[in-house]
Coordinates of C-alpha atoms in Angstrom, one line a residue:
X1073 CA 21.5 26.3 -11.0
X1074 CA 18.7 26.7 -13.5
X1075 CA 20.2 24.1 -15.7
X1076 CA 20.3 21.6 -12.8
X1077 CA 16.6 22.3 -12.0
X1078 CA 15.7 21.8 -15.7
X1079 CA 17.6 18.5 -15.7
X1080 CA 15.9 17.4 -12.5
X1081 CA 12.5 18.3 -13.9
X1082 CA 13.2 16.5 -17.1
X1083 CA 14.5 13.4 -15.3
X1084 CA 11.4 13.3 -13.1
X1085 CA 9.1 13.7 -16.1
X1086 CA 11.0 10.9 -17.9
X1087 CA 10.7 8.6 -14.9
X1088 CA 7.0 9.4 -14.6
X1089 CA 6.4 8.8 -18.3
X1090 CA 8.4 5.5 -18.0
X1091 CA 6.4 4.4 -15.0
X1092 CA 3.1 5.2 -16.8
X1093 CA 4.3 3.3 -19.8
X1094 CA 5.3 0.4 -17.7
X1095 CA 2.0 0.3 -15.8
X1096 CA 0.1 0.6 -19.1
X1097 CA 2.1 -2.3 -20.6
X1098 CA 1.5 -4.3 -17.4
X1099 CA -2.2 -3.8 -17.6
X1100 CA -2.2 -4.7 -21.2
X1101 CA -0.2 -7.9 -20.5
X1102 CA -2.5 -8.8 -17.6
X1103 CA -5.5 -8.5 -19.9
X1104 CA -3.8 -10.7 -22.4
X1105 CA -2.9 -13.2 -19.8
X1106 CA -6.5 -13.2 -18.4
X1107 CA -7.8 -13.9 -21.9
X1108 CA -5.4 -16.9 -22.1
X1109 CA -6.0 -18.3 -18.7
X1110 CA -8.9 -17.7 -16.3
X1111 CA -7.5 -17.3 -12.7
X1112 CA -9.4 -19.0 -9.9
X1113 CA -8.1 -18.0 -6.5
X1114 CA -8.2 -20.7 -3.8
X1115 CA -8.3 -19.5 -0.2
X1116 CA -7.8 -21.4 3.1
X1117 CA -6.4 -20.8 6.6
X1118 CA -4.0 -23.8 6.8
X1119 CA -0.2 -23.3 7.2
X1120 CA 2.0 -24.3 4.2
X1121 CA 3.3 -27.3 6.2
X1122 CA -0.1 -28.8 6.7
X1123 CA -1.5 -31.6 4.5
X1124 CA -4.6 -29.7 3.4
X1125 CA -2.4 -27.0 1.9
X1126 CA 0.0 -29.5 0.4
X1127 CA -2.6 -31.6 -1.3
X1128 CA -4.9 -28.7 -2.4
X1129 CA -1.7 -27.2 -4.0
X1130 CA -1.0 -30.6 -5.7
X1131 CA -4.5 -30.6 -7.1
X1132 CA -4.1 -27.1 -8.3
X1133 CA -0.8 -27.9 -10.1
X1134 CA -2.3 -30.9 -11.8
X1135 CA -5.3 -28.9 -12.9
X1136 CA -3.1 -26.1 -14.2
X1137 CA -1.0 -28.5 -16.1
X1138 CA -4.0 -30.2 -17.8
X1139 CA -5.9 -26.9 -18.4
X1140 CA -2.9 -24.8 -19.3
X1141 CA -4.0 -21.6 -21.1
X1142 CA -7.6 -22.1 -20.0
X1143 CA -7.8 -22.1 -16.2
X1144 CA -5.2 -21.4 -13.5
X1145 CA -5.8 -22.2 -9.9
X1146 CA -3.8 -20.0 -7.5
X1147 CA -3.7 -21.2 -3.9
X1148 CA -3.5 -18.7 -1.0
X1149 CA -2.8 -20.2 2.5
X1150 CA -2.8 -18.8 6.0
X1151 CA -5.9 -16.7 5.5
X1152 CA -4.1 -14.4 3.1
X1153 CA -7.4 -13.9 1.3
X1154 CA -10.9 -13.7 2.8
X1155 CA -11.7 -16.9 4.7
X1156 CA -14.5 -18.5 6.7
X1157 CA -17.8 -16.6 6.3
X1158 CA -16.3 -13.9 4.1
X1159 CA -15.0 -16.5 1.7
X1160 CA -18.4 -18.2 1.4
X1161 CA -19.9 -14.9 0.7
X1162 CA -17.5 -14.4 -2.2
X1163 CA -18.5 -17.8 -3.5
X1164 CA -22.1 -16.8 -3.4
X1165 CA -21.4 -13.6 -5.2
X1166 CA -20.1 -15.6 -8.2
X1167 CA -16.5 -14.6 -7.8
X1168 CA -13.7 -16.6 -9.5
X1169 CA -12.9 -18.0 -6.0
X1170 CA -12.8 -21.3 -4.1
X1171 CA -13.1 -21.5 -0.4
X1172 CA -11.6 -24.4 1.6
X1173 CA -13.2 -24.4 5.0
X1174 CA -15.2 -26.5 7.6
X1175 CA -18.6 -27.6 6.3
X1176 CA -20.3 -25.8 9.1
X1177 CA -19.7 -22.5 7.2
X1178 CA -22.0 -23.6 4.4
X1179 CA -24.3 -24.7 7.3
X1180 CA -25.3 -21.0 7.4
X1181 CA -27.2 -21.7 4.1
X1182 CA -28.0 -25.4 4.5
X1183 CA -28.0 -26.0 8.3
X1184 CA -27.6 -29.8 8.1
X1185 CA -24.1 -29.4 6.9
X1186 CA -23.3 -28.2 10.4
X1187 CA -25.0 -31.3 11.8
X1188 CA -22.7 -33.4 9.5
X1189 CA -19.7 -32.3 11.6
X1190 CA -21.6 -32.3 14.9
X1191 CA -20.4 -33.8 18.2
X1192 CA -19.7 -37.5 19.0
X1193 CA -20.7 -38.9 15.6
X1194 CA -17.7 -40.8 14.1
X1195 CA -15.3 -43.4 15.3
X1196 CA -13.0 -43.4 12.2
X1197 CA -12.2 -41.4 9.1
X1198 CA -13.8 -44.1 6.9
X1199 CA -17.1 -43.6 8.7
X1200 CA -17.1 -40.0 7.8
X1201 CA -16.2 -40.4 4.1
X1202 CA -18.8 -43.2 3.8
X1203 CA -21.4 -40.7 5.1
X1204 CA -20.3 -37.9 2.7
X1205 CA -20.7 -40.2 -0.2
X1206 CA -24.2 -41.3 0.8
X1207 CA -27.4 -40.3 -0.9
X1208 CA -28.3 -38.3 2.2
X1209 CA -25.3 -36.0 1.8
X1210 CA -25.7 -35.8 -2.0
X1211 CA -29.2 -34.4 -1.3
X1212 CA -27.6 -31.8 1.0
X1213 CA -25.2 -30.9 -1.8
X1214 CA -28.2 -30.3 -4.2
X1215 CA -29.7 -28.0 -1.6
X1216 CA -26.4 -26.1 -1.5
X1217 CA -26.4 -25.8 -5.3
X1218 CA -29.8 -24.3 -5.2
X1219 CA -28.3 -21.6 -2.9
X1220 CA -25.4 -21.0 -5.3
X1221 CA -22.7 -23.2 -3.7
X1222 CA -21.2 -26.1 -5.6
X1223 CA -19.5 -28.6 -3.2
X1224 CA -16.4 -30.1 -4.8
X1225 CA -15.4 -32.1 -1.7
X1226 CA -16.2 -32.5 2.0
X1227 CA -13.3 -34.8 2.7
X1228 CA -10.1 -32.9 3.5
X1229 CA -9.7 -34.2 7.0
X1230 CA -7.2 -33.0 9.5
X1231 CA -7.9 -35.1 12.6
X1232 CA -10.1 -35.9 15.5
X1233 CA -10.1 -33.5 18.4
X1234 CA -9.5 -34.6 22.0
X1235 CA -9.5 -33.0 25.4
X1236 CA -6.2 -31.9 27.0
X1237 CA -6.2 -31.2 30.7
X1238 CA -4.2 -31.6 33.9
X1239 CA -6.3 -34.5 35.2
X1240 CA -7.8 -37.6 33.8
X1241 CA -11.2 -37.2 32.2
X1242 CA -13.2 -40.4 31.9
X1243 CA -16.8 -39.6 32.7
X1244 CA -18.9 -36.6 31.7
X1245 CA -19.0 -35.6 35.4
X1246 CA -15.2 -35.1 35.3
X1247 CA -15.7 -32.1 33.1
X1248 CA -18.1 -30.3 35.4
X1249 CA -17.1 -26.6 35.7
X1250 CA -13.8 -27.0 33.9
X1251 CA -12.7 -24.0 31.9
X1252 CA -11.8 -25.3 28.4
X1253 CA -10.7 -23.2 25.5
X1254 CA -12.9 -23.7 22.4
X1255 CA -13.1 -21.9 19.0
X1256 CA -15.6 -19.1 18.8
X1257 CA -18.3 -21.4 17.4
X1258 CA -21.8 -21.9 18.6
X1259 CA -21.5 -25.6 17.9
X1260 CA -18.4 -26.0 20.1
X1261 CA -19.8 -23.8 22.9
X1262 CA -23.2 -25.7 22.9
X1263 CA -21.4 -29.0 22.9
X1264 CA -19.2 -28.3 25.9
X1265 CA -22.0 -26.7 27.8
X1266 CA -24.0 -29.9 27.2
X1267 CA -21.0 -31.8 28.7
X1268 CA -21.1 -29.6 31.8
X1269 CA -17.8 -27.8 31.1
X1270 CA -17.3 -24.0 31.1
X1271 CA -16.3 -23.3 27.5
X1272 CA -14.1 -20.2 27.0
X1273 CA -14.0 -19.0 23.4
X1274 CA -10.7 -17.6 22.3
X1275 CA -8.3 -17.6 19.3
X1276 CA -5.8 -20.5 19.2
X1277 CA -3.0 -17.9 19.3
X1278 CA -3.9 -17.0 22.9
X1279 CA -4.4 -20.6 24.1
X1280 CA -0.8 -21.4 25.1
X1281 CA -0.4 -18.2 27.3
X1282 CA -3.9 -18.9 28.8
X1283 CA -2.8 -22.4 29.8
X1284 CA 0.5 -21.0 31.2
X1285 CA -1.3 -18.4 33.3
X1286 CA -4.0 -20.9 34.3
X1287 CA -6.7 -18.7 32.9
X1288 CA -8.1 -22.0 31.5
X1289 CA -7.9 -25.5 32.8
X1290 CA -7.4 -27.1 29.4
X1291 CA -8.3 -27.1 25.8
X1292 CA -9.4 -29.4 23.0
X1293 CA -7.5 -30.0 19.8
X1294 CA -5.9 -32.5 17.4
X1295 CA -2.7 -34.5 17.9
X1296 CA -0.9 -32.2 15.4
X1297 CA -1.6 -29.1 17.5
X1298 CA -0.7 -30.9 20.7
X1299 CA 2.7 -31.7 19.2
X1300 CA 3.4 -28.5 17.2
X1301 CA 2.3 -26.2 20.1
X1302 CA 4.2 -28.4 22.7
X1303 CA 1.1 -28.7 24.9
X1304 CA 2.9 -31.5 26.7
X1305 CA 4.9 -28.8 28.5
X1306 CA 1.7 -27.4 30.0
X1307 CA -0.8 -30.3 30.5
X1308 CA -0.1 -34.0 30.6
X1309 CA -3.5 -35.8 30.1
X1310 CA -5.3 -36.5 26.8
X1311 CA -8.9 -37.8 27.1
X1312 CA -9.6 -39.6 23.8
X1313 CA -13.0 -38.1 23.3
X1314 CA -12.9 -37.7 19.6
X1315 CA -15.7 -35.3 20.1
X1316 CA -15.3 -33.5 16.7
X1317 CA -13.6 -34.5 13.5
X1318 CA -11.7 -31.7 11.8
X1319 CA -12.5 -31.6 8.1
X1320 CA -12.5 -29.1 5.3
X1321 CA -14.8 -28.8 2.3
X1322 CA -14.0 -27.2 -1.1
X1323 CA -16.7 -24.9 -2.5
X1324 CA -17.1 -22.8 -5.7
X1325 CA -19.9 -20.7 -7.1
X1326 CA -22.4 -22.6 -9.2
X1327 CA -22.3 -19.8 -11.7
X1328 CA -18.6 -20.2 -12.1
X1329 CA -18.9 -24.0 -12.2
X1330 CA -21.5 -23.8 -14.9
X1331 CA -19.4 -21.5 -17.0
X1332 CA -16.7 -24.2 -17.3
X1333 CA -16.8 -26.8 -20.1
X1334 CA -17.6 -30.4 -19.4
X1335 CA -13.9 -31.3 -19.8
X1336 CA -12.8 -28.6 -17.4
X1337 CA -15.4 -29.7 -14.8
X1338 CA -14.3 -33.3 -15.1
X1339 CA -10.6 -32.5 -14.7
X1340 CA -11.2 -30.2 -11.7
X1341 CA -13.5 -32.6 -9.9
X1342 CA -11.2 -35.5 -10.5
X1343 CA -8.1 -33.8 -9.2
X1344 CA -9.8 -32.3 -6.1
X1345 CA -11.3 -35.7 -5.2
X1346 CA -8.0 -37.6 -5.7
X1347 CA -6.1 -35.1 -3.6
X1348 CA -8.5 -35.5 -0.8
X1349 CA -7.8 -39.3 -0.7
X1350 CA -4.0 -38.6 -0.6
X1351 CA -4.6 -36.0 2.1
X1352 CA -6.4 -38.5 4.3
X1353 CA -3.8 -41.2 3.9
X1354 CA -1.2 -38.8 5.0
X1355 CA -3.3 -37.7 8.0
X1356 CA -3.3 -41.4 9.2
X1357 CA 0.5 -41.5 9.0
X1358 CA 0.9 -38.1 10.8
X1359 CA -1.5 -39.1 13.6
X1360 CA 0.9 -41.9 14.6
X1361 CA 3.9 -39.6 14.3
X1362 CA 2.3 -36.9 16.4
X1363 CA 1.0 -39.4 19.0
X1364 CA 4.5 -40.9 19.4
X1365 CA 6.0 -37.4 19.9
X1366 CA 3.6 -36.3 22.6
X1367 CA 3.8 -39.6 24.4
X1368 CA 7.6 -39.4 24.3
X1369 CA 7.3 -36.0 25.9
X1370 CA 5.2 -37.3 28.8
X1371 CA 1.5 -37.0 27.7
X1372 CA -0.8 -39.9 28.8
X1373 CA -3.9 -41.1 26.9
X1374 CA -7.1 -42.5 28.4
X1375 CA -10.4 -43.6 27.0
X1376 CA -13.6 -41.8 27.9
X1377 CA -17.1 -43.2 28.4
X1378 CA -18.2 -42.4 24.8
X1379 CA -21.8 -43.6 25.3
X1380 CA -22.3 -41.1 28.1
X1381 CA -20.7 -38.3 26.1
X1382 CA -23.0 -39.2 23.2
X1383 CA -26.0 -39.1 25.4
X1384 CA -25.2 -35.7 26.8
X1385 CA -24.5 -34.1 23.4
X1386 CA -27.6 -35.5 21.6
X1387 CA -29.5 -32.4 22.6
X1388 CA -27.2 -30.2 20.6
X1389 CA -28.7 -31.7 17.5
X1390 CA -32.3 -31.2 18.8
X1391 CA -31.7 -27.6 19.9
X1392 CA -29.4 -26.2 17.2
X1393 CA -31.1 -23.6 15.0
X1394 CA -32.2 -24.8 11.6
X1395 CA -31.4 -28.5 11.9
X1396 CA -33.9 -30.7 10.2
X1397 CA -36.2 -32.9 12.4
X1398 CA -34.5 -36.1 13.6
X1399 CA -31.2 -35.2 12.0
X1400 CA -29.2 -37.1 14.7
X1401 CA -31.1 -40.3 13.9
X1402 CA -30.6 -39.8 10.1
X1403 CA -26.9 -39.4 10.6
X1404 CA -26.7 -42.4 12.9
X1405 CA -28.5 -44.5 10.4
X1406 CA -25.9 -43.6 7.8
X1407 CA -23.1 -44.4 10.2
X1408 CA -24.6 -47.7 11.2
X1409 CA -24.7 -48.8 7.6
X1410 CA -20.9 -48.6 7.6
X1411 CA -20.4 -50.1 11.0
X1412 CA -22.7 -53.1 10.1
X1413 CA -20.9 -54.0 6.9

């Protein structure tokens, strides 16, 4: 019996020693790997099947191939790492971290970035990308850099958002008092209040059940969510308001960016920008595919009185905290340059 206890103790001590040795070796190898390749973690909330994840991952692979042994981008989807405001805070702290998120989240530091994705601005994807490449937006990016945020791209689009209800919405008055699910965002809430609706902020995960139980009258979302969430089983009408354009930006700390070599910066910028172009081409293709699917399943589209919608939502730009004076007119001027070409 004593012999068995001794063997048991010896075995446990051996396992413990082996474990400590393994951990120690692991730490040593991690240090060696870190010296060889600097890891930059890339965080976003998109699912792995969505274009933004696919093309950000492609960019990461190309960067890793070209900068092998120097820098390694590791992509974390589905909100696995901090996202939204928490992610931008990590960027500001100078972490080896990239956030891929809506430009409104850096609007907390440069408010006009929120205006850039404000309501009822764009009629096409090309209009948006023309504005983001304008001198006006380049100046906003310089303001972000002064705060510690380097903008690598603003152009990872994922679709226009439209209104899904049980009845046809054409005029602003048709929305009066309607309970519509919106994200928990002041910009969304202010916009639908301006349109006379009754916005109900809730997570997307609760939206389908809320529609089933008639807690809400409708929602607003992209073609992809209409199709993937089978909203056609719950509501049949899609008002083509295009009130918001869903888009993601790519942000890194200026301290981290400045620590890279010229060659590293050139490669990273080149691949992030090129992947955004591929992403947007794919979104155009997918829009048609998703539209065909929801029409096939009984959804009907109708146009809205966009002029009236624009008139009602102008005040959002005037009243939103921190927006610069005449921001709506500034954005319209940039958009008109594209429309008048």
